[in-house]
Coordinates of C-alpha atoms and ligand atoms in Angstrom, one line a residue:
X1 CA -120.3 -39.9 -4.8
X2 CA -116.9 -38.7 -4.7
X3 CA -114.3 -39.1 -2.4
X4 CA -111.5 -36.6 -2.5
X5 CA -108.6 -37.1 0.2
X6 CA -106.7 -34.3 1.4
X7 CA -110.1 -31.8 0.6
X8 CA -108.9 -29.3 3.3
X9 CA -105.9 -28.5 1.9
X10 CA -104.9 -26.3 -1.1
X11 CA -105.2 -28.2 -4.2
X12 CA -108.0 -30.0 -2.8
X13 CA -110.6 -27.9 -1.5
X14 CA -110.1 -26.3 -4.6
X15 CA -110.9 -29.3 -6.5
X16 CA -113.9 -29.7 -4.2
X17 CA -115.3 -26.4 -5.1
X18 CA -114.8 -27.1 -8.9
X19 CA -116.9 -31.0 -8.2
X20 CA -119.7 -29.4 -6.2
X21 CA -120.0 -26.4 -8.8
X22 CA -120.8 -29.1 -11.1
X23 CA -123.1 -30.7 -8.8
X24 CA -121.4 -33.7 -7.2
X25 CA -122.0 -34.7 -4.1
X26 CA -118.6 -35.1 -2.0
X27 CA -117.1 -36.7 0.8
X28 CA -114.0 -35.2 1.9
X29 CA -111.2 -37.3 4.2
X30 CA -108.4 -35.8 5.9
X31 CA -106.6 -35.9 8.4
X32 CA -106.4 -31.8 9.2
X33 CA -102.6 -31.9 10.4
X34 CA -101.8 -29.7 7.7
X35 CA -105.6 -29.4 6.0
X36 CA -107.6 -26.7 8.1
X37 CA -111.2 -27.3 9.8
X38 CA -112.0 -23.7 8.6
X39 CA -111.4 -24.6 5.0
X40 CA -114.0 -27.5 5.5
X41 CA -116.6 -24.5 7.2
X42 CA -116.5 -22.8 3.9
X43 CA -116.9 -26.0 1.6
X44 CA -119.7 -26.5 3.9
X45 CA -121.4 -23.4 2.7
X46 CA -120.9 -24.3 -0.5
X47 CA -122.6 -27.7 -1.2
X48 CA -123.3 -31.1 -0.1
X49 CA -120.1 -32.3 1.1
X50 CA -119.7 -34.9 4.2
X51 CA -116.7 -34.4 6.0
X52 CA -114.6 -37.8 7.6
X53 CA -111.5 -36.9 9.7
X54 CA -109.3 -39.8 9.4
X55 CA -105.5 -40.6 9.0
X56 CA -105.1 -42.8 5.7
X57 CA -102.1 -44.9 7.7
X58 CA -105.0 -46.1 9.7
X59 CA -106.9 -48.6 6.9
X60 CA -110.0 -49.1 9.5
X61 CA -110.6 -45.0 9.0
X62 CA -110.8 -45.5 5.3
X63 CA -112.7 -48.9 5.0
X64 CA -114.9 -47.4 7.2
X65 CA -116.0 -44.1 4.5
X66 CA -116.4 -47.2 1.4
X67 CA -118.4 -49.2 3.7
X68 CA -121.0 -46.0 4.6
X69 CA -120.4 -44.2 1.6
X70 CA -121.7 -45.3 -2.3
X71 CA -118.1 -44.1 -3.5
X72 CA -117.6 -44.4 -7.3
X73 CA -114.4 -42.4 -7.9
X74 CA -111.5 -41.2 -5.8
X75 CA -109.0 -38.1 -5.9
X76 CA -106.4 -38.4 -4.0
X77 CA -104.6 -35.4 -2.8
X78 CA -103.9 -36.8 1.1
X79 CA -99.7 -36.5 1.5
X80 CA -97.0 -34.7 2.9
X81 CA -95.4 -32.2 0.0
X82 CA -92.4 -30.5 1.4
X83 CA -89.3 -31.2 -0.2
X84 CA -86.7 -30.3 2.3
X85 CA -88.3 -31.8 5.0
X86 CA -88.8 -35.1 3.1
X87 CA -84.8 -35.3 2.9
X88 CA -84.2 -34.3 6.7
X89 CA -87.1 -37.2 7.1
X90 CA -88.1 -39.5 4.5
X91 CA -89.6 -42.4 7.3
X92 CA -92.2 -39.8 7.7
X93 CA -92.7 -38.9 3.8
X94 CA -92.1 -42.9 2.9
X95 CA -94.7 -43.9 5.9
X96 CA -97.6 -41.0 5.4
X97 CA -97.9 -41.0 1.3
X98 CA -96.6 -45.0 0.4
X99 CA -98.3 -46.9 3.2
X100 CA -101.4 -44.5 3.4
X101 CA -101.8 -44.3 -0.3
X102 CA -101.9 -48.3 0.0
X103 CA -104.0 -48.6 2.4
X104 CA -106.4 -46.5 0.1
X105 CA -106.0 -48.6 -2.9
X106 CA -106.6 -51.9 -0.9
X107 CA -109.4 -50.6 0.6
X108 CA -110.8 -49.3 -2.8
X109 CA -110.0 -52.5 -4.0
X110 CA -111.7 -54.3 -0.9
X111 CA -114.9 -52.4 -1.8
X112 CA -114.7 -52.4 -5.7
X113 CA -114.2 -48.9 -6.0
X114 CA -111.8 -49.1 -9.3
X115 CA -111.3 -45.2 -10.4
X116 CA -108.9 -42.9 -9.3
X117 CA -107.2 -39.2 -9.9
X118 CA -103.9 -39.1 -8.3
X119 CA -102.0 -36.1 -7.8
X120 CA -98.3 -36.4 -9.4
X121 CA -95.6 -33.7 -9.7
X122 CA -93.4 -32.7 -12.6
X123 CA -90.8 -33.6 -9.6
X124 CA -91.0 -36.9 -10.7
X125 CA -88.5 -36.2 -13.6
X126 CA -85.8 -35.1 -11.8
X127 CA -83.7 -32.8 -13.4
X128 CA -84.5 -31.6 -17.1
X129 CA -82.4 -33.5 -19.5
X130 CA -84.4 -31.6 -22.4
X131 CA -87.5 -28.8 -22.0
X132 CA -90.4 -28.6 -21.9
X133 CA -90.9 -31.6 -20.3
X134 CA -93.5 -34.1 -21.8
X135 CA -94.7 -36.9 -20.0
X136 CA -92.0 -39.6 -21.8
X137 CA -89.5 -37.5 -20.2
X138 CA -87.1 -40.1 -18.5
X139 CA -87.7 -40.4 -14.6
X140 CA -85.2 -39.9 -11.9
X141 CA -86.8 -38.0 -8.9
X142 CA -83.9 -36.0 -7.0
X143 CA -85.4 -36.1 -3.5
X144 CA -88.1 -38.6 -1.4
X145 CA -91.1 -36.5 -1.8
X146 CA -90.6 -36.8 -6.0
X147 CA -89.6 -40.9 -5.4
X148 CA -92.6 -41.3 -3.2
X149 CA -95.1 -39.6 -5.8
X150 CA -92.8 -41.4 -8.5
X151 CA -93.6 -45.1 -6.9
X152 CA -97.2 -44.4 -5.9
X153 CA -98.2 -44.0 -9.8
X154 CA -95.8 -47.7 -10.4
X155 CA -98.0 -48.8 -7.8
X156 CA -101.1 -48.1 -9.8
X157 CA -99.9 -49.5 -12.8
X158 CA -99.4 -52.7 -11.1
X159 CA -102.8 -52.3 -9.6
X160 CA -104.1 -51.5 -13.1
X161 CA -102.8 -54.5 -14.8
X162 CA -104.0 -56.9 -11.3
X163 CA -106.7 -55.9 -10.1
X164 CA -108.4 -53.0 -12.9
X165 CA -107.8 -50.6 -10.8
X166 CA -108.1 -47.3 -13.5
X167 CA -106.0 -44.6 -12.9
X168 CA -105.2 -40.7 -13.9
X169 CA -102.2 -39.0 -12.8
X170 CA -102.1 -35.8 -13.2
X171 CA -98.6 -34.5 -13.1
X172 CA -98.6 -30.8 -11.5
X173 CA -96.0 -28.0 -12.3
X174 CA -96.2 -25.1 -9.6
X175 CA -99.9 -24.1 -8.6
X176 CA -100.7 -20.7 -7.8
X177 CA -103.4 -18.3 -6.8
X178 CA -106.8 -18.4 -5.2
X179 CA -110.4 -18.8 -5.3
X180 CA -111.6 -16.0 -7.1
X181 CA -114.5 -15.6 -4.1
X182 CA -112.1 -16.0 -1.5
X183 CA -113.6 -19.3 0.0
X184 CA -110.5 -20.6 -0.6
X185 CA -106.8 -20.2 -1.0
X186 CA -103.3 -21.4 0.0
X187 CA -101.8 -22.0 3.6
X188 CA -99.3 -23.6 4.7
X189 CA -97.7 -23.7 8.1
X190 CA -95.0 -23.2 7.7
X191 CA -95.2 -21.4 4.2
X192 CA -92.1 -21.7 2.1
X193 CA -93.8 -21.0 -2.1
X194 CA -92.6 -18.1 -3.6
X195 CA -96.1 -16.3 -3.7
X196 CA -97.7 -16.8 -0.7
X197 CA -93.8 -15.6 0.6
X198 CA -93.6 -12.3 -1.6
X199 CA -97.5 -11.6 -0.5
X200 CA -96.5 -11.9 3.4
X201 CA -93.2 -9.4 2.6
X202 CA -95.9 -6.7 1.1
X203 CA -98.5 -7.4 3.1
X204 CA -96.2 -6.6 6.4
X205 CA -94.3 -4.3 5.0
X206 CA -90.8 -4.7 7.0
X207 CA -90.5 -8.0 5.9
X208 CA -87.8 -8.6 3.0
X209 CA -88.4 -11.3 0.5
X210 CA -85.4 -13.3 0.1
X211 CA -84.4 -15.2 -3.6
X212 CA -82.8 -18.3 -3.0
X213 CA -79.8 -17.9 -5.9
X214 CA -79.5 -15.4 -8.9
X215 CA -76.4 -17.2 -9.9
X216 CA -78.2 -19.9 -12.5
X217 CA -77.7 -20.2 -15.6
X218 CA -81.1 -18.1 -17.0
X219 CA -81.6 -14.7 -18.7
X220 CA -81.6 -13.2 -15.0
X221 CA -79.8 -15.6 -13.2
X222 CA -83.2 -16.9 -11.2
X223 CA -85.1 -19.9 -11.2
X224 CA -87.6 -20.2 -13.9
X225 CA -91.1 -21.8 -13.1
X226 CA -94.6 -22.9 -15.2
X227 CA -97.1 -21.2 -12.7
X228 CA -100.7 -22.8 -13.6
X229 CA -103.7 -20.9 -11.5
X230 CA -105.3 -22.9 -9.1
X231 CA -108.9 -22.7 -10.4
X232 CA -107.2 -24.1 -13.5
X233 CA -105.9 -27.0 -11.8
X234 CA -109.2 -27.5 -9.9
X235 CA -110.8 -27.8 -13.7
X236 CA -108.2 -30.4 -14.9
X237 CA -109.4 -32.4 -12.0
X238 CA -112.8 -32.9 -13.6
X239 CA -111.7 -33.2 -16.7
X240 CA -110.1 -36.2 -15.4
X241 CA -113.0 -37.9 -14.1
X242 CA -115.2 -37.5 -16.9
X243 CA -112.0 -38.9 -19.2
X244 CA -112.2 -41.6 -16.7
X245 CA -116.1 -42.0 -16.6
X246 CA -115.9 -42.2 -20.3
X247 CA -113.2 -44.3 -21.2
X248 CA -112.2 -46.1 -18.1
X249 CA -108.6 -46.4 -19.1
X250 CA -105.6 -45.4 -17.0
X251 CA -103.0 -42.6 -18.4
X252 CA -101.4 -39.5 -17.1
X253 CA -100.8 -36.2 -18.1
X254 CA -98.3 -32.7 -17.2
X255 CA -100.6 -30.1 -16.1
X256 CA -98.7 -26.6 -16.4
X257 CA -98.9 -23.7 -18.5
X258 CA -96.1 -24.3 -21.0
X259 CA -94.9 -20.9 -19.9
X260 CA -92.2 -19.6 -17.8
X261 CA -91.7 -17.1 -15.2
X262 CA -88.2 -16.5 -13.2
X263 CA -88.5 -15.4 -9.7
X264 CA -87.5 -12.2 -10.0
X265 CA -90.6 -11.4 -13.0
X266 CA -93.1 -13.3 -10.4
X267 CA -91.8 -11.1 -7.9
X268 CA -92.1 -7.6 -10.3
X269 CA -95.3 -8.7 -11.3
X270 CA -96.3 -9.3 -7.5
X271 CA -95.1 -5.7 -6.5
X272 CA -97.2 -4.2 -10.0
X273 CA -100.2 -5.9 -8.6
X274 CA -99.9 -4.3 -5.0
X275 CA -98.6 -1.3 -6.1
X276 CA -95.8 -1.6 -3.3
X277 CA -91.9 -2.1 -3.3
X278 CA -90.7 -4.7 -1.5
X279 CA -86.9 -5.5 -0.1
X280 CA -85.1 -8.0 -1.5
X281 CA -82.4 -10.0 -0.4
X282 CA -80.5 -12.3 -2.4
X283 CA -79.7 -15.9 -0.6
X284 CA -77.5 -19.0 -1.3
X285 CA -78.9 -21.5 -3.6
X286 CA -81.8 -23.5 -1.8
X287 CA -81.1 -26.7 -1.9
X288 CA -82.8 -29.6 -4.6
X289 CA -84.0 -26.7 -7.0
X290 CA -83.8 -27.1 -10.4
X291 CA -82.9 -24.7 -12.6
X292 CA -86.0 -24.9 -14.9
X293 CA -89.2 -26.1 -15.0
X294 CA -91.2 -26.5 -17.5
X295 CA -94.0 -28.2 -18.9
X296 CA -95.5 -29.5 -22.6
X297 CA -99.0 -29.9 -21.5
X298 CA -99.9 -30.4 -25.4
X299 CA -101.2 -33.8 -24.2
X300 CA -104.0 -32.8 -21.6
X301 CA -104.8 -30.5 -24.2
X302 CA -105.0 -33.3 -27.0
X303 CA -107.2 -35.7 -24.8
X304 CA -108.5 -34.5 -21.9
X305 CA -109.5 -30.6 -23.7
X306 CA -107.6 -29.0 -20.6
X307 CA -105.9 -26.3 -21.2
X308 CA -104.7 -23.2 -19.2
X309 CA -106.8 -20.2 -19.3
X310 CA -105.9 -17.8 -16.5
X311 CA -102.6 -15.7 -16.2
X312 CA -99.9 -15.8 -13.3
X313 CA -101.3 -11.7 -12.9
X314 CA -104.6 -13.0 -12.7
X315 CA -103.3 -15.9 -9.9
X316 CA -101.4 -13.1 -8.0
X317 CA -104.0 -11.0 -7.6
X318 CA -106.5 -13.6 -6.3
X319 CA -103.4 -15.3 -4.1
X320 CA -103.5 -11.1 -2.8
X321 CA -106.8 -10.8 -2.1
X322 CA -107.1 -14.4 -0.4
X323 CA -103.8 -13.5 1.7
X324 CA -105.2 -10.6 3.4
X325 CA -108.4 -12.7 4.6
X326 CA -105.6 -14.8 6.2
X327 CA -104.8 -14.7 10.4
Ligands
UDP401 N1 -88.2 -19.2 -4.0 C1 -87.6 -18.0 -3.6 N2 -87.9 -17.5 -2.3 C2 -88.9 -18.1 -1.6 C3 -89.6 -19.2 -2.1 C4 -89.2 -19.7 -3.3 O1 -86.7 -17.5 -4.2 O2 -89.2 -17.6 -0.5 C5 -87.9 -19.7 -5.3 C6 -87.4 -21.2 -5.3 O3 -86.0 -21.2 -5.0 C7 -87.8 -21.7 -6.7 C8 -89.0 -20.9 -7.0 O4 -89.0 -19.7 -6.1 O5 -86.8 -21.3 -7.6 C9 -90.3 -21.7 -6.8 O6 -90.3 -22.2 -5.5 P1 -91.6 -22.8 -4.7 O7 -91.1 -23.3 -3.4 O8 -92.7 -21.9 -4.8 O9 -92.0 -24.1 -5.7 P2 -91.1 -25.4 -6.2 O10 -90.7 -25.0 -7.6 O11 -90.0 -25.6 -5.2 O12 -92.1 -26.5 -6.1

């Protein structure tokens, strides 16, 4: 069986649609503070998933799923992912994803559980000092959330070379879109991504969509991003496993589409695909943002045959149709 952490959130309930597609049985742990026990109704329909609520800072509530559950490989996904709140209060970001991803790894450890997918951002690098990014691209996270997800994959590696613990990080650039059946998509409380943002400003019409800077230095003065579509994403995940299954040899890889999109084209594109104008207003500079993003996944495609396949239209529209099915 597989264990995925954090399987009621975006990224993960995703990634357990993609598993039980393939016809993997799943166990699911999360704590639902910022998952959502609706999201776990709908994998319910799905397939065979069990469902533990637990808090990974608690290490009896995870011992417990590897002492009733045959678990052979984790994904983890459980952790807090805002970046401005993680510099108003990293105690909360350094507490929830260091000390709850350790008491994971002990615990897998405890029970001889020694495979894992680990879900790593391209914030990890910090700011560009060449593009696309690769995955020797020196390492200087600018903000906790990127140092936390930064030491958690130094933490494998030691638990690699001490205990055998096997590891794949996959290092995501921005995810986007939904599932294409609408079982699933993205929400966050409080929302603060781009597209999720531009949908609510169409979808309630009076609501402007603000840019946060068109003063950097890009062909329209806005923020470029590498926007890979979430079933995509989900499909790297299993890639991952099987590399793993196969090989059993820890390594990591940039998961993005090695193309970029500023936020005023995401934001064109979104009006094309609802056929509406939207207001704009243009904001200060939000702060931690880097200019550009973006990835050289050449090396996922090299090993593990991954390799994006759907379009950021094709993640707007689905991100649309999941948006309206939102309360
Ligand atoms: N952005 C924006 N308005 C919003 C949300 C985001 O202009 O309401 C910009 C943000 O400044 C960044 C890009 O969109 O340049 C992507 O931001 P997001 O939060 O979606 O992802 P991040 O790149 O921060 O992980």
């Amino acid at each position: 069986m597989i264990l995925i952490t954090g399987g009621a959130g975006y990224i993960g309930s995703h990634t357990v649609i993609n598993f039980l597609e393939a016809g993997y049985d799943v166990v699911i742990f999360d704590s639902l503070e910022n998952g959502h026990a609706e999201t776990i109704e709908s994998l319910k329909l799905i397939g065979n998933i069990h469902f533990i609520k637990g808090d990974l800072k608690n290490i009896q509530d995870i011992e417990n799923v590897f002492k009733n559950y045959s678990i052979d490989t984790v994904v983890h996904f459980a952790g807090f992912i805002q970046v401005e709140e993680s510099v108003k209060n990293p105690s909360k970001y350094y507490r929830n994803n260091i000390i709850g991803s350790l008491n994971l790894f002990d615990s897998m450890i405890k029970y001889n559980v020694k495979k894992i997918i680990f879900s790593s951002t391209c914030a990890i690098y910090g700011k560009p000092q060449y593009l696309p990014l690769d995955e020797k691209h020196p390492k200087n996270p600018i903000n906790p959330y990127g140092r936390t997800k930064l030491m958690i994959e130094e933490i494998l590696d030691d638990y690699d070379r001490a205990y055998g613990l096997k590891s794949i990080k996959l290092r995501y650039f921005n995810v986007a879109g939904a599932d294409s059946q609408k079982r699933t998509g993205e929400w966050h409380e409080p929302e603060t991504h781009i597209i999720p943002n531009i949908l609510k400003s169409i979808i309630k019409k009076n609501k402007s969509f603000k840019i946060f800077g068109n003063d950097y230095n890009t062909p329209d003065g806005t923020c470029i991003r590498d926007y890979v579509n979430i079933e995509d994403m989900a499909e790297a995940h299993k890639l991952a496993y099987l590399f793993l299954k196969e090989k059993n040899k820890s390594d990591c890889f940039n998961i993005g589409t090695e193309k970029g999109y500023s936020v005023k084209e995401v934001f064109a594109t979104a009006e094309k695909a609802a056929g509406t104008k939207v207001q704009l207003e243009i904001m200060p500079r939000r702060e931690g943002d880097a200019e550009v993003l973006l990835s050289d996944s050449s090396k996922a495609e090299k090993i593990l045959h991954w390799k994006a396949k759907k379009s950021l239209e094709d993640s707007i529209n689905t991100a649309l149709s999941w948006e309206k099915t939102l309360p």
